[in-house]
XYZ file of C-alpha atoms in Angstrom:
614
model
C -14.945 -70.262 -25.543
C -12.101 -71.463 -22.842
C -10.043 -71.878 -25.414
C -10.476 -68.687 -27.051
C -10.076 -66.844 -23.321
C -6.702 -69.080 -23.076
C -5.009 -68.054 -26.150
C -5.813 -64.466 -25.735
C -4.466 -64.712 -22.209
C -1.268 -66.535 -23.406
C -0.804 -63.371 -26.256
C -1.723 -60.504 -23.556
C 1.243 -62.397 -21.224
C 3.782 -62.566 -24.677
C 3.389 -58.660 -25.232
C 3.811 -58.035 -21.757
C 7.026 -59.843 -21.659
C 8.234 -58.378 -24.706
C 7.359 -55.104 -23.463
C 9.319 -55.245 -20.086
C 12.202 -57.087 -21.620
C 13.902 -53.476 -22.777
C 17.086 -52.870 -21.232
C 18.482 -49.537 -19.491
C 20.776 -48.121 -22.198
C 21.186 -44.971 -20.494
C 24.770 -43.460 -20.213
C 25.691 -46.316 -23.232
C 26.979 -45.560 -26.589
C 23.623 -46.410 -27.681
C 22.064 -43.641 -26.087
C 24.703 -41.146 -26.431
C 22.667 -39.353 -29.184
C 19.384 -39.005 -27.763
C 20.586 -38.229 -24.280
C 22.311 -35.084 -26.377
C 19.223 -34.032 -27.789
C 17.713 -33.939 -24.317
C 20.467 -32.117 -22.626
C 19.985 -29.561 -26.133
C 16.103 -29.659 -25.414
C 14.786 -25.743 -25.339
C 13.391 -25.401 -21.994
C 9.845 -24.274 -23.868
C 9.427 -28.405 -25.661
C 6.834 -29.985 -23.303
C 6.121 -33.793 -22.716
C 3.388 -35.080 -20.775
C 1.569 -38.469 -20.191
C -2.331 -38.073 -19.593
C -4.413 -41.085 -18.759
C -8.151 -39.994 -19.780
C -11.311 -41.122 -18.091
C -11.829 -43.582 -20.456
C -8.764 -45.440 -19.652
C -6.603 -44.472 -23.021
C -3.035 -43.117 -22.241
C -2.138 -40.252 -24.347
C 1.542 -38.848 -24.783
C 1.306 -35.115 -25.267
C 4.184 -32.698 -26.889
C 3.505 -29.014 -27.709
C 6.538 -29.505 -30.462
C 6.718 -31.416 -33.425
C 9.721 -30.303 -34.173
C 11.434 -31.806 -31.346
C 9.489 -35.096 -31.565
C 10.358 -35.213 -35.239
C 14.316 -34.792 -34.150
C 14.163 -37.349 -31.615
C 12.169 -40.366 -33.418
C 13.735 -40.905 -36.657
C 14.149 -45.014 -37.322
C 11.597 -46.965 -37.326
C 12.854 -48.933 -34.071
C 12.169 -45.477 -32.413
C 9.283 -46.103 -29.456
C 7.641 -45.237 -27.017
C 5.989 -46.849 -23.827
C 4.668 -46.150 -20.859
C 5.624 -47.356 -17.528
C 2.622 -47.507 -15.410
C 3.107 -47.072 -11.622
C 0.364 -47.900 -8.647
C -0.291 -45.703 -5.701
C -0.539 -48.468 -3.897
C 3.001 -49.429 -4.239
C 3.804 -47.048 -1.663
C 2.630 -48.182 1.792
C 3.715 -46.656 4.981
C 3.855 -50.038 6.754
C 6.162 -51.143 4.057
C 9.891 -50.208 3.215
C 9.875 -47.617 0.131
C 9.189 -49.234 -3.091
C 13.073 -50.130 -4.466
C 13.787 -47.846 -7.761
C 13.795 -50.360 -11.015
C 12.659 -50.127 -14.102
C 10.055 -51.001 -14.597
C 8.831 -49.275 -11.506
C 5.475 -50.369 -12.531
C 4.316 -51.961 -15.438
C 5.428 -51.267 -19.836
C 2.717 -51.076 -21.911
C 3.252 -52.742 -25.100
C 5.512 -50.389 -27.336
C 4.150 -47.762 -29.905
C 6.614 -47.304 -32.829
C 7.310 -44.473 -35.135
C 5.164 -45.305 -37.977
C 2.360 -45.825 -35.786
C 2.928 -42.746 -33.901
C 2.908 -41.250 -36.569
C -0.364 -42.345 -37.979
C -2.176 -41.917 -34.588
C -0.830 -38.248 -33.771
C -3.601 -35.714 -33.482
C -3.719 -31.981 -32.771
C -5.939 -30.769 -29.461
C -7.881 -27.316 -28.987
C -4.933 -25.677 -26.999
C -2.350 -26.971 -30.189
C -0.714 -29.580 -28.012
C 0.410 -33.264 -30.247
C -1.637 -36.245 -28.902
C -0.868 -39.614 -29.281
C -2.892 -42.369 -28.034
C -0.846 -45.155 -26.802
C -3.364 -47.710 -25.597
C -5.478 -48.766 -22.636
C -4.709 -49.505 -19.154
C -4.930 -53.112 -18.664
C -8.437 -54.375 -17.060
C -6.270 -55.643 -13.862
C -5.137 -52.083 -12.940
C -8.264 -50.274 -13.949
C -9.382 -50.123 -10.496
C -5.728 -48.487 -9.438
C -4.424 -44.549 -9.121
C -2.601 -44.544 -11.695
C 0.643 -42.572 -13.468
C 2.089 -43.137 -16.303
C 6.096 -42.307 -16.908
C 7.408 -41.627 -20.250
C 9.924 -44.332 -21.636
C 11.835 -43.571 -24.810
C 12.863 -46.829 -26.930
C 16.043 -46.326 -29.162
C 18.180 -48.664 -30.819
C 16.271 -51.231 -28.853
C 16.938 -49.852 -25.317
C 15.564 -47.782 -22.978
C 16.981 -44.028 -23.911
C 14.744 -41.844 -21.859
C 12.912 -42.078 -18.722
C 10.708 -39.645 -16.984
C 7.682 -39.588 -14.216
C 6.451 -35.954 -14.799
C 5.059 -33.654 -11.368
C 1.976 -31.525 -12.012
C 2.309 -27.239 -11.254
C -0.063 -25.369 -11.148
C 0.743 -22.404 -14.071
C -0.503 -19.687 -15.617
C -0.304 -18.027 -18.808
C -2.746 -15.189 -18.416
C -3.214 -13.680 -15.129
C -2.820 -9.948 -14.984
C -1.334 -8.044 -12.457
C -4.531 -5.957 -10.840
C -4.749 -2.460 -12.529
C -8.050 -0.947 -11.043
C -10.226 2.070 -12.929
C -10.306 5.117 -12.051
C -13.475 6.695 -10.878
C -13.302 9.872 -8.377
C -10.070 7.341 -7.189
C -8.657 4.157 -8.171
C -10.841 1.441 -7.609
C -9.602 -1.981 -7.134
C -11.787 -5.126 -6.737
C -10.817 -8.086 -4.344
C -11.384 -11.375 -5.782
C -14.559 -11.508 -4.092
C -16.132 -8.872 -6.037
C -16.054 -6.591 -3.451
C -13.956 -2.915 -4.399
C -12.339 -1.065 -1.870
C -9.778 2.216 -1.747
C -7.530 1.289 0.659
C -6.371 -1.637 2.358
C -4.363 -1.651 6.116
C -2.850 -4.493 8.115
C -1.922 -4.462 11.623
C -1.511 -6.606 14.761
C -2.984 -7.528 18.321
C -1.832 -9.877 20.554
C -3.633 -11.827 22.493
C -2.539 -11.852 26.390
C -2.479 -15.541 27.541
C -5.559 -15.837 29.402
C -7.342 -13.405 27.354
C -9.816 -14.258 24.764
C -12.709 -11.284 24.477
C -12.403 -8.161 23.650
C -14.657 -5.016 23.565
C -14.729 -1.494 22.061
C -12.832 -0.053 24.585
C -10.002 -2.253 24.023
C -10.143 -1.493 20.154
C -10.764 2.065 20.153
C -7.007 3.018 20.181
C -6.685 0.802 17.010
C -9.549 2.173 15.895
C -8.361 6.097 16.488
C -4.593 5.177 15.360
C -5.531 3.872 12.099
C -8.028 7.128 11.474
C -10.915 4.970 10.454
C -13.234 7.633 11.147
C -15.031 8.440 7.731
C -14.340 5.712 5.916
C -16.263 2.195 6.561
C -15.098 -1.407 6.530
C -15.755 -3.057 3.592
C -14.323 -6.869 4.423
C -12.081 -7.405 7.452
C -9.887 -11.044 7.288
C -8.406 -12.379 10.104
C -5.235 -14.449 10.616
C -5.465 -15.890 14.425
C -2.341 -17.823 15.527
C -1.592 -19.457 19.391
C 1.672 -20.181 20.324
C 2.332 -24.338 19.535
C 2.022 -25.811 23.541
C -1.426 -27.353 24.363
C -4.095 -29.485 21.973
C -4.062 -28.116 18.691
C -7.997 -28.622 18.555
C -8.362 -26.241 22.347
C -5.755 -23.900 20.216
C -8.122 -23.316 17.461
C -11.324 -23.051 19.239
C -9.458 -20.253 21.463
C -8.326 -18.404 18.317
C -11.705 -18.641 16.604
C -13.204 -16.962 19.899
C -10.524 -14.296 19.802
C -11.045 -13.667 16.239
C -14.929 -13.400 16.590
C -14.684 -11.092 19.389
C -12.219 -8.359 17.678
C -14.901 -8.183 14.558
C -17.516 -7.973 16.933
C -16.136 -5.114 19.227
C -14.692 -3.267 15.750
C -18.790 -4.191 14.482
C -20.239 -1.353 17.643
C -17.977 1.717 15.654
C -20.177 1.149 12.427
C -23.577 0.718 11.351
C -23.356 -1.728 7.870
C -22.169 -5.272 8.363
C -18.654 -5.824 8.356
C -17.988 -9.217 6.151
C -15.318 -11.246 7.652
C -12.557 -14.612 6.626
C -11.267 -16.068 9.822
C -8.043 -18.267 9.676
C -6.779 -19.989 12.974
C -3.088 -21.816 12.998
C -0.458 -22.552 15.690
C 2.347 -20.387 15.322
C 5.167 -22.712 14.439
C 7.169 -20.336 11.977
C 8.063 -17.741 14.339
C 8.531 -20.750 16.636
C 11.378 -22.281 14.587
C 12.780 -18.920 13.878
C 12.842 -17.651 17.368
C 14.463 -20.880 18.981
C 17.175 -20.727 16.082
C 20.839 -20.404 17.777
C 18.884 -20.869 21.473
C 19.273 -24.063 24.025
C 16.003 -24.131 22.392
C 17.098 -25.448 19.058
C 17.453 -29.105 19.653
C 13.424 -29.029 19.377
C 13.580 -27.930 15.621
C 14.008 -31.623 13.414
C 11.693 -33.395 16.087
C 7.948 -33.989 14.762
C 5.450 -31.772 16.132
C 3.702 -34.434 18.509
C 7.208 -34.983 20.008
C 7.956 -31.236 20.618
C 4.076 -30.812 22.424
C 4.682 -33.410 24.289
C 7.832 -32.227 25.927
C 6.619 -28.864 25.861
C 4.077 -30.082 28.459
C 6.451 -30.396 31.226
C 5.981 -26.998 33.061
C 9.353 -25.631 33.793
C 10.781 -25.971 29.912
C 7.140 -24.102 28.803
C 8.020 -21.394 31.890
C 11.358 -21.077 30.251
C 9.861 -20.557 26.610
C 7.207 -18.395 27.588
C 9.398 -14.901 26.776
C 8.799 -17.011 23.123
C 5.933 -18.530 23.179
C 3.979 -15.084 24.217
C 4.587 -13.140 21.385
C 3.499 -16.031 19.017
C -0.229 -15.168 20.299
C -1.493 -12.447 18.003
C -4.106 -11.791 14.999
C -3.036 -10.419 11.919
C -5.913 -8.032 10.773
C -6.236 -7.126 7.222
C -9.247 -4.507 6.886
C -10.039 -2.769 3.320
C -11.834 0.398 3.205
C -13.892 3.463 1.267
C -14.640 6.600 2.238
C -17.759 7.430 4.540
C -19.947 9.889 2.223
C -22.536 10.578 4.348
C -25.602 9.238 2.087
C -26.077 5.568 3.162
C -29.770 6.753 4.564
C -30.784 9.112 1.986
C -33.191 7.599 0.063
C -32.615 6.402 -4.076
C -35.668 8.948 -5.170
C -33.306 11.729 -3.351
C -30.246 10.467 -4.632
C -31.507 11.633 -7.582
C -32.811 15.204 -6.470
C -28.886 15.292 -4.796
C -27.497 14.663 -8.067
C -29.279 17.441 -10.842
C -28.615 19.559 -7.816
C -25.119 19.267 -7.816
C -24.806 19.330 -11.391
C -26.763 22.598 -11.237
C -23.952 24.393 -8.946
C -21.580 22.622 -10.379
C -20.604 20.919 -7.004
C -18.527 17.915 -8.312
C -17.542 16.371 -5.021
C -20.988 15.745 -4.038
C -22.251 14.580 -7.650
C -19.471 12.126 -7.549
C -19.892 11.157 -3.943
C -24.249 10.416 -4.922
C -22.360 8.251 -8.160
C -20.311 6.230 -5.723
C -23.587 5.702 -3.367
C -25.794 4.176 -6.541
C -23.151 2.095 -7.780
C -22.384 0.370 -4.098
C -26.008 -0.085 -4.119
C -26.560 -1.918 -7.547
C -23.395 -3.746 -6.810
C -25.331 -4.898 -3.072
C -28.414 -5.625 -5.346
C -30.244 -2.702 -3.037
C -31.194 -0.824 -6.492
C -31.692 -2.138 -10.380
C -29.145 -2.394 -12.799
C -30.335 0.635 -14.492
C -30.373 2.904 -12.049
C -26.996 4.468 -13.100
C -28.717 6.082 -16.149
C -31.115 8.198 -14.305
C -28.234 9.991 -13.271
C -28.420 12.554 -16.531
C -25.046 14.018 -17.608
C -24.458 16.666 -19.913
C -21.765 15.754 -22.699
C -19.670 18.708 -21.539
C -16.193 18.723 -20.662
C -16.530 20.111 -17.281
C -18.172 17.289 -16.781
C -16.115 14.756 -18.132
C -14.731 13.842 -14.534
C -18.018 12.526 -14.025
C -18.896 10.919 -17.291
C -15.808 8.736 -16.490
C -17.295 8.199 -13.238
C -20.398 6.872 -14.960
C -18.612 4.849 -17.755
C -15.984 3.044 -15.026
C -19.005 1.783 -12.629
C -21.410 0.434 -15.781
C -18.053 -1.544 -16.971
C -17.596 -2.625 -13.227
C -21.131 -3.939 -12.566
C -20.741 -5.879 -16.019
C -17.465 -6.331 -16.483
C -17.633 -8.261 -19.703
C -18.001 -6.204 -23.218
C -14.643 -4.203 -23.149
C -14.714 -2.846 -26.599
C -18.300 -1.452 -25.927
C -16.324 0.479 -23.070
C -13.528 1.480 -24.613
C -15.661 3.262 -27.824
C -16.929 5.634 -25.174
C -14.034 5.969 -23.357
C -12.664 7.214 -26.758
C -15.791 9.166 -27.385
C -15.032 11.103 -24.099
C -11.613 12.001 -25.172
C -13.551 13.966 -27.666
C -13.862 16.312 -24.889
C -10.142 16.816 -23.290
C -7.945 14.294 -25.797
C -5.121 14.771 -22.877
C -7.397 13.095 -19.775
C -5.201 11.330 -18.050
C -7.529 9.220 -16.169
C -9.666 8.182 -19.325
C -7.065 7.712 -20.766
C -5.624 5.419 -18.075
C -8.755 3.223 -18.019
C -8.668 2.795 -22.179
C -5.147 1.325 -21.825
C -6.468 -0.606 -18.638
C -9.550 -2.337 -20.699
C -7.476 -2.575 -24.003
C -5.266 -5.686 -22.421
C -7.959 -7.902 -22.136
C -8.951 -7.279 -25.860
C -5.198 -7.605 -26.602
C -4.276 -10.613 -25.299
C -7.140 -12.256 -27.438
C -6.719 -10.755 -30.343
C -2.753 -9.761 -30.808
C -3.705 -7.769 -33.909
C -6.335 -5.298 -31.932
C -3.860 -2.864 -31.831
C 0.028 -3.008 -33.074
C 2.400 -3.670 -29.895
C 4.605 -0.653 -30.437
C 1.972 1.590 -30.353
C -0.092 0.165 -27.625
C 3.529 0.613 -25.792
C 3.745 4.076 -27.005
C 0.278 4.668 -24.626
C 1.275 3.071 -22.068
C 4.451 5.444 -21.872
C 2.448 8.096 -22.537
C 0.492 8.275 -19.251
C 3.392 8.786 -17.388
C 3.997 12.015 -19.258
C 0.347 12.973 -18.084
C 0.890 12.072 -14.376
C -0.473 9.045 -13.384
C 1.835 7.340 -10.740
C 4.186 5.273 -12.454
C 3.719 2.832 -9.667
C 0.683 2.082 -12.104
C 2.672 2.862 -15.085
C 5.271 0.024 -14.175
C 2.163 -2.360 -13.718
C 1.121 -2.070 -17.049
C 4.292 -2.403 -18.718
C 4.696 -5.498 -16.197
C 1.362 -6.878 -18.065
C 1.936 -5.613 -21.169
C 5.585 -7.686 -21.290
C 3.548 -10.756 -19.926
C 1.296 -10.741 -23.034
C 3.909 -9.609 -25.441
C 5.718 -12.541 -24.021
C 3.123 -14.973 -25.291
C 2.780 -13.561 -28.326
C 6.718 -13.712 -29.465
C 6.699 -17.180 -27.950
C 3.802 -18.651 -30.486
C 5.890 -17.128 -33.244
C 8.640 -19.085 -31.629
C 10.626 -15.792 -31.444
C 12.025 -17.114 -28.161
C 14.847 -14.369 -27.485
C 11.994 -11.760 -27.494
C 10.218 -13.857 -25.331
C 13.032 -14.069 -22.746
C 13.849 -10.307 -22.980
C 10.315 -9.795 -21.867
C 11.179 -11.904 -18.899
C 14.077 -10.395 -17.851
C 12.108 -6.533 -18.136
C 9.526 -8.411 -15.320
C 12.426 -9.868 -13.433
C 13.903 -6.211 -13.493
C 11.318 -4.282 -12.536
C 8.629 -5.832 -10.481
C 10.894 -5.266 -7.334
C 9.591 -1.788 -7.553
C 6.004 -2.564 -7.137
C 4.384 -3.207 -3.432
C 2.870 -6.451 -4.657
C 0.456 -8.466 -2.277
C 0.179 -12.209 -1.855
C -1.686 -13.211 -4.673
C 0.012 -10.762 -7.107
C 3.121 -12.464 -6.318
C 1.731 -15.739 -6.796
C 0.417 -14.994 -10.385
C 4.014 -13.713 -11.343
C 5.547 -16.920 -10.052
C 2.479 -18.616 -12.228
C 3.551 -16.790 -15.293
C 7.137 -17.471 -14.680
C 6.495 -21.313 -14.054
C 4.729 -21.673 -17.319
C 8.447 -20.764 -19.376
C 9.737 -23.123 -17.250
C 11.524 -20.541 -14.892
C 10.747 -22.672 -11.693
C 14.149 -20.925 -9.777
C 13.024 -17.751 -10.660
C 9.574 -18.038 -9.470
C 11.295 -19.598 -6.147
C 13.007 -16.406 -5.619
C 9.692 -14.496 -5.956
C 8.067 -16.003 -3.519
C 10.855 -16.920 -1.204
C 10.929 -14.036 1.382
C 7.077 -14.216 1.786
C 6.780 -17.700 3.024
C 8.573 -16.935 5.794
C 5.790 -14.647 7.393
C 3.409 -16.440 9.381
C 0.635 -14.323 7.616
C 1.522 -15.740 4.439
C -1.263 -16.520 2.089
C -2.004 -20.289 2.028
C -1.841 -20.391 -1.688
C 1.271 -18.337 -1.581
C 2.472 -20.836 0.590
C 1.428 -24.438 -1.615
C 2.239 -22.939 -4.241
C 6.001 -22.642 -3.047
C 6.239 -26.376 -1.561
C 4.506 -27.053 -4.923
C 7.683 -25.526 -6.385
C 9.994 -27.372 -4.762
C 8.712 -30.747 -5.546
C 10.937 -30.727 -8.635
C 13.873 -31.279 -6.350
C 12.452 -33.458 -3.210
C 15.585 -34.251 -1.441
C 15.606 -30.289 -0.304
C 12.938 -30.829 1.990
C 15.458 -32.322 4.218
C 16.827 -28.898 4.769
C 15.545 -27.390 8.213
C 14.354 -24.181 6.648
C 12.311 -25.513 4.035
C 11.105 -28.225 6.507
C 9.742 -25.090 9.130
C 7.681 -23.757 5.695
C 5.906 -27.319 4.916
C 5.181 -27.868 8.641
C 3.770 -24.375 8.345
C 1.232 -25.572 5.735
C 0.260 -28.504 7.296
C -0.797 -26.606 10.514
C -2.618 -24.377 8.433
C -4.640 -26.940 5.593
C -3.360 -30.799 6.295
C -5.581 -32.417 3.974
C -4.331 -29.811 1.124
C -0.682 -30.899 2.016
C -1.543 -34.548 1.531
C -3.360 -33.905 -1.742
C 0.193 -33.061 -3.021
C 0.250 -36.891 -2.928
C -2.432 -37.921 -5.187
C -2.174 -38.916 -8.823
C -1.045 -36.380 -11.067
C -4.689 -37.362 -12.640
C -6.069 -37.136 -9.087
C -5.571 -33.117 -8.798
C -2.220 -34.012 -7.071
C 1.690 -33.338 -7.650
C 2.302 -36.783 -8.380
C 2.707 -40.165 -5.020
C 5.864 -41.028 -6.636
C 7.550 -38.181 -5.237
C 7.197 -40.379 -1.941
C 10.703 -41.825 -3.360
C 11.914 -39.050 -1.781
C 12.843 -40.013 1.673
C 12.205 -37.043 3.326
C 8.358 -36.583 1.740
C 8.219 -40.061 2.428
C 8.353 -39.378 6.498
C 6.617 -36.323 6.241
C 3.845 -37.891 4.424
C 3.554 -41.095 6.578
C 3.696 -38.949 9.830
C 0.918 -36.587 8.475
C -1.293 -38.348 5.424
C -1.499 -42.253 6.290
């Protein structure tokens, strides 16, 4: 048995040596052709290295074609140059760049890749290459991509995760008696307002009184509070734990005092953070400005000597503020009639044809099925004659049953299409068929023929719906059609549906996460600038959205050496007051929900993350 154990450790140690004995023939004449291909590569051809539970490590293309082009001999390889987290240690200098940076596996050559290639669910290539070794099993782990050619090393890449997306929709609401949009939390609101208080120094309660000109400015008399979220920021001097505490007890206090002007519960999101954007910006071109590259320990610390903080106060004051996002509906005067009423209300209405208030007792069953107050059913004892002076509130009826089970859109859209029996020219039915068609149509491309479902979308213009809304659909519809000329590997149509988004979304009031899901699209085709530019003007508000914000540090991770530049550096320092740990995750294993630790070559993430993460 020892002698069995020794010869298979003396063959394990051979391959190994074979396997790192490769040499760097990049920029050689033996690489000259393959490092063509690359620079040729369409920006849509995909590598990846995946290392599953189970310990195999898979090499992933989504294009044979490609693959095919660039292994061709039968000396063509590949291996995989496995790295340790734990090569980077803040107590030790930065890991020196070689390769190997880590450790080859032994190599996998064409004939075998070849034989081993299999096709995944989503239509990516697979390729197992082998195991990680039992002495690194217990290791975070990431595996770079090393192309063999003419027996040298051709091609190497280490590979940072973003988060993309193919799918995501700009929001399009229904219409009922108004648009109705839904917040990711379920709830659905009509309009949405965002303001500011500050907060005077000492100051940290507040009552009605003090919000009742807020309340009377923004005319919030009959209409109710759906969700109220809170963005609570101090000025950066003092603890950064007595910061938050204070904002939290600011923040509590405005929802309570805005609680006393109505009767239903007000649901609120409270955020606290220290104020360091507007910090940075506002000390830009001062005396001030020799603070901005020093860590934030060092600038509270010499922020506590009294007469620089009396000299910064004209600053530091109007960095203590909430911003207040409230969404609202309309007050319709029923929330105590009973649901045995409602009813009565309703074939009332009907009967003198008094649509306002028939609508308004449709709104007041649907808000309470969707608060589980009443059953599911209860929209269908609200009897409707199939007339057309009634089809404004047939639509009604159809819109809330899709939006308390918002799952079978064909169902739907068949009576939607049955009501255009009634007026074929309805511009809001007709609105809410071309709303519920996309999620058929980006499932099944040949639900309806492209042209025409573009003709529709064109069509409501004509009829007068905003074409604020208009440009949102054609927004989605080129996001879908984009996909769908990009699996036929049409790729000019693809890109022309790119550049119609790039065009146009300018013209749309977008929020935070809107943005976000255009930069997501955009990532996924590889247009990581572009998506930069999206989202660049909106990280520099301090009421940002956090994702918004990751999600643009996330982008910039391509290029690390940028986050020397001071600008860039204000946004990440931004994040970390906000969510620390979510900054450090960027630092985990690509396989460990993270961007990917060997960006820590980077010098500057290397400081940041050693100040902030160790």
């Amino acid at each position: 048995m020892k002698r069995m154990l020794f010869l298979l450790f003396v063959l394990t140690c051979s391959i190994h040596s074979i396997a790192q004995s490769f040499k760097d023939g990049r920029n050689t004449p033996a690489c000259t052709a393959c490092e063509q291909l690359f620079k040729s590569k369409p920006k849509e051809v995909q590598f990846g290295i995946r290392i599953n539970p189970d310990g195999a490590i898979v090499f992933l293309t989504n294009n044979t074609d490609f693959f095919n082009k660039l292994f061709t001999a039968p000396g063509d390889a590949i291996t995989v140059d496995l790295v340790r987290k734990s090569q980077y240690n803040c107590d030790k200098p930065l890991p020196a760049r070689t390769i190997p940076k880590g450790e080859f596996l032994t190599p996998v050559y064409l004939s075998q890749l070849r034989n081993k290639m299999k096709k995944e669910n989503d239509g990516r290539i697979a390729i197992e290459l082998g195991k990680v070794p039992a002495h690194l099993q217990k290791e975070e782990l990431e595996g770079n991509l090393v192309v063999i050619k003419n027996g040298v090393i051709c091609h190497y890449m280490n590979f940072v995760n973003i988060e993309r997306s193919l799918w995501e929709l700009l929001p399009m609401g229904l219409f009922a008696d108004t648009l109705m949009n839904r917040k990711t939390s379920g709830s659905f609101y009509a309009r949405k307002l965002q303001f500011t208080i500050p907060f005077p120094k000492s100051k940290s309660v507040y009552n009605a009184a003090d919000i009742k000109p807020l309340y009377d400015s923004l005319q919030l008399a009959g209409n109710h509070i759906t969700q109220m979220d809170i963005r609570a920021y101090a000025s950066v001097e003092g603890s950064t734990e007595l910061n938050f505490q204070l904002q939290e007890q600011r923040a509590a206090s405005i929802v309570k005092a805005l609680q006393q002007y109505q009767v239903s519960k007000i649901p609120g999101n409270i955020t606290t953070a220290e104020n360091w954007v507007e910090f940075f910006d506002d000390i830009k071109g001062t005396a001030f400005e020799n603070l901005t590259p020093l860590p934030q320990p060092e600038i509270k610390k010499r922020l506590q000597d009294k007469g620089l903080q009396a000299q910064l106060e004209p600053v530091l004051k109007e960095h203590r503020k909430a911003v207040i996002t409230i969404y609202i509906n309309r007050n319709n005067d029923l929330e105590n009639v009973t649901s045995e009423v409602l009813i009565s209300k309703f074939k009332k209405a009907l009967e003198e044809k008094d649509k306002k208030t028939a609508s308004a007792v449709q709104r007041e069953v649907f808000d309470r099925i969707a608060d589980n107050r009443l059953a599911g059913n209860y929209l269908d004892k609200l009897e409707i004659p199939h007339t057309k002076e009634n089809l404004f509130l047939l639509n009604n009826q159809e819109t809330y049953r899709y939006q308390l089970n918002p799952t079978n859109e064909d169902a739907i859209i068949e009576k939607l299409e049955g009501l255009l029996k009634l007026d074929p020219t309805d511009k809001k039915v007709l609105y809410n068929i071309c709303s519920l068609t996309f999620n058929v149509w980006k499932s099944d491309s040949g639900y309806i023929a492209s042209a025409d479902f573009l003709k529709e979308i064109n069509t409501l213009a004509k009829l007068g719906i905003p074409s604020s809304l208009v440009k949102r659909m054609l927004i989605n519809y080129h996001i879908v059609y984009s996909e769908q000329t990009y699996r036929r590997f049409n790729y000019a149509a693809k890109d022309e549906s790119i550049g119609y988004i790039l065009d146009n979304y300018e013209d749309l009031q977008l929020t935070d996460e809107e943005t976000m899901a255009l930069a997501k699209y955009l990532a996924w085709y590889s247009r990581r600038n572009d998506a930069i530019d999206l989202l660049q003007d909106r990280v520099k508000r301090i009421d940002v959205n956090e994702d918004v914000l990751f999600y643009y540090i996330n982008l910039h991770l391509f290029t690390p050496e940028i986050f020397k530049v001071p600008e860039l550096r204000t946004v990440v320092l931004n994040a970390i007051s906000i969510n620390r740990p979510r900054f450090c995750k960027f630092f985990n294993s690509t396989g460990n929900g993270g961007a990917s630790f060997q960006l820590l070559d980077a010098e500057a993430l290397w400081g940041l993350y050693c100040e902030y993460c160790r």
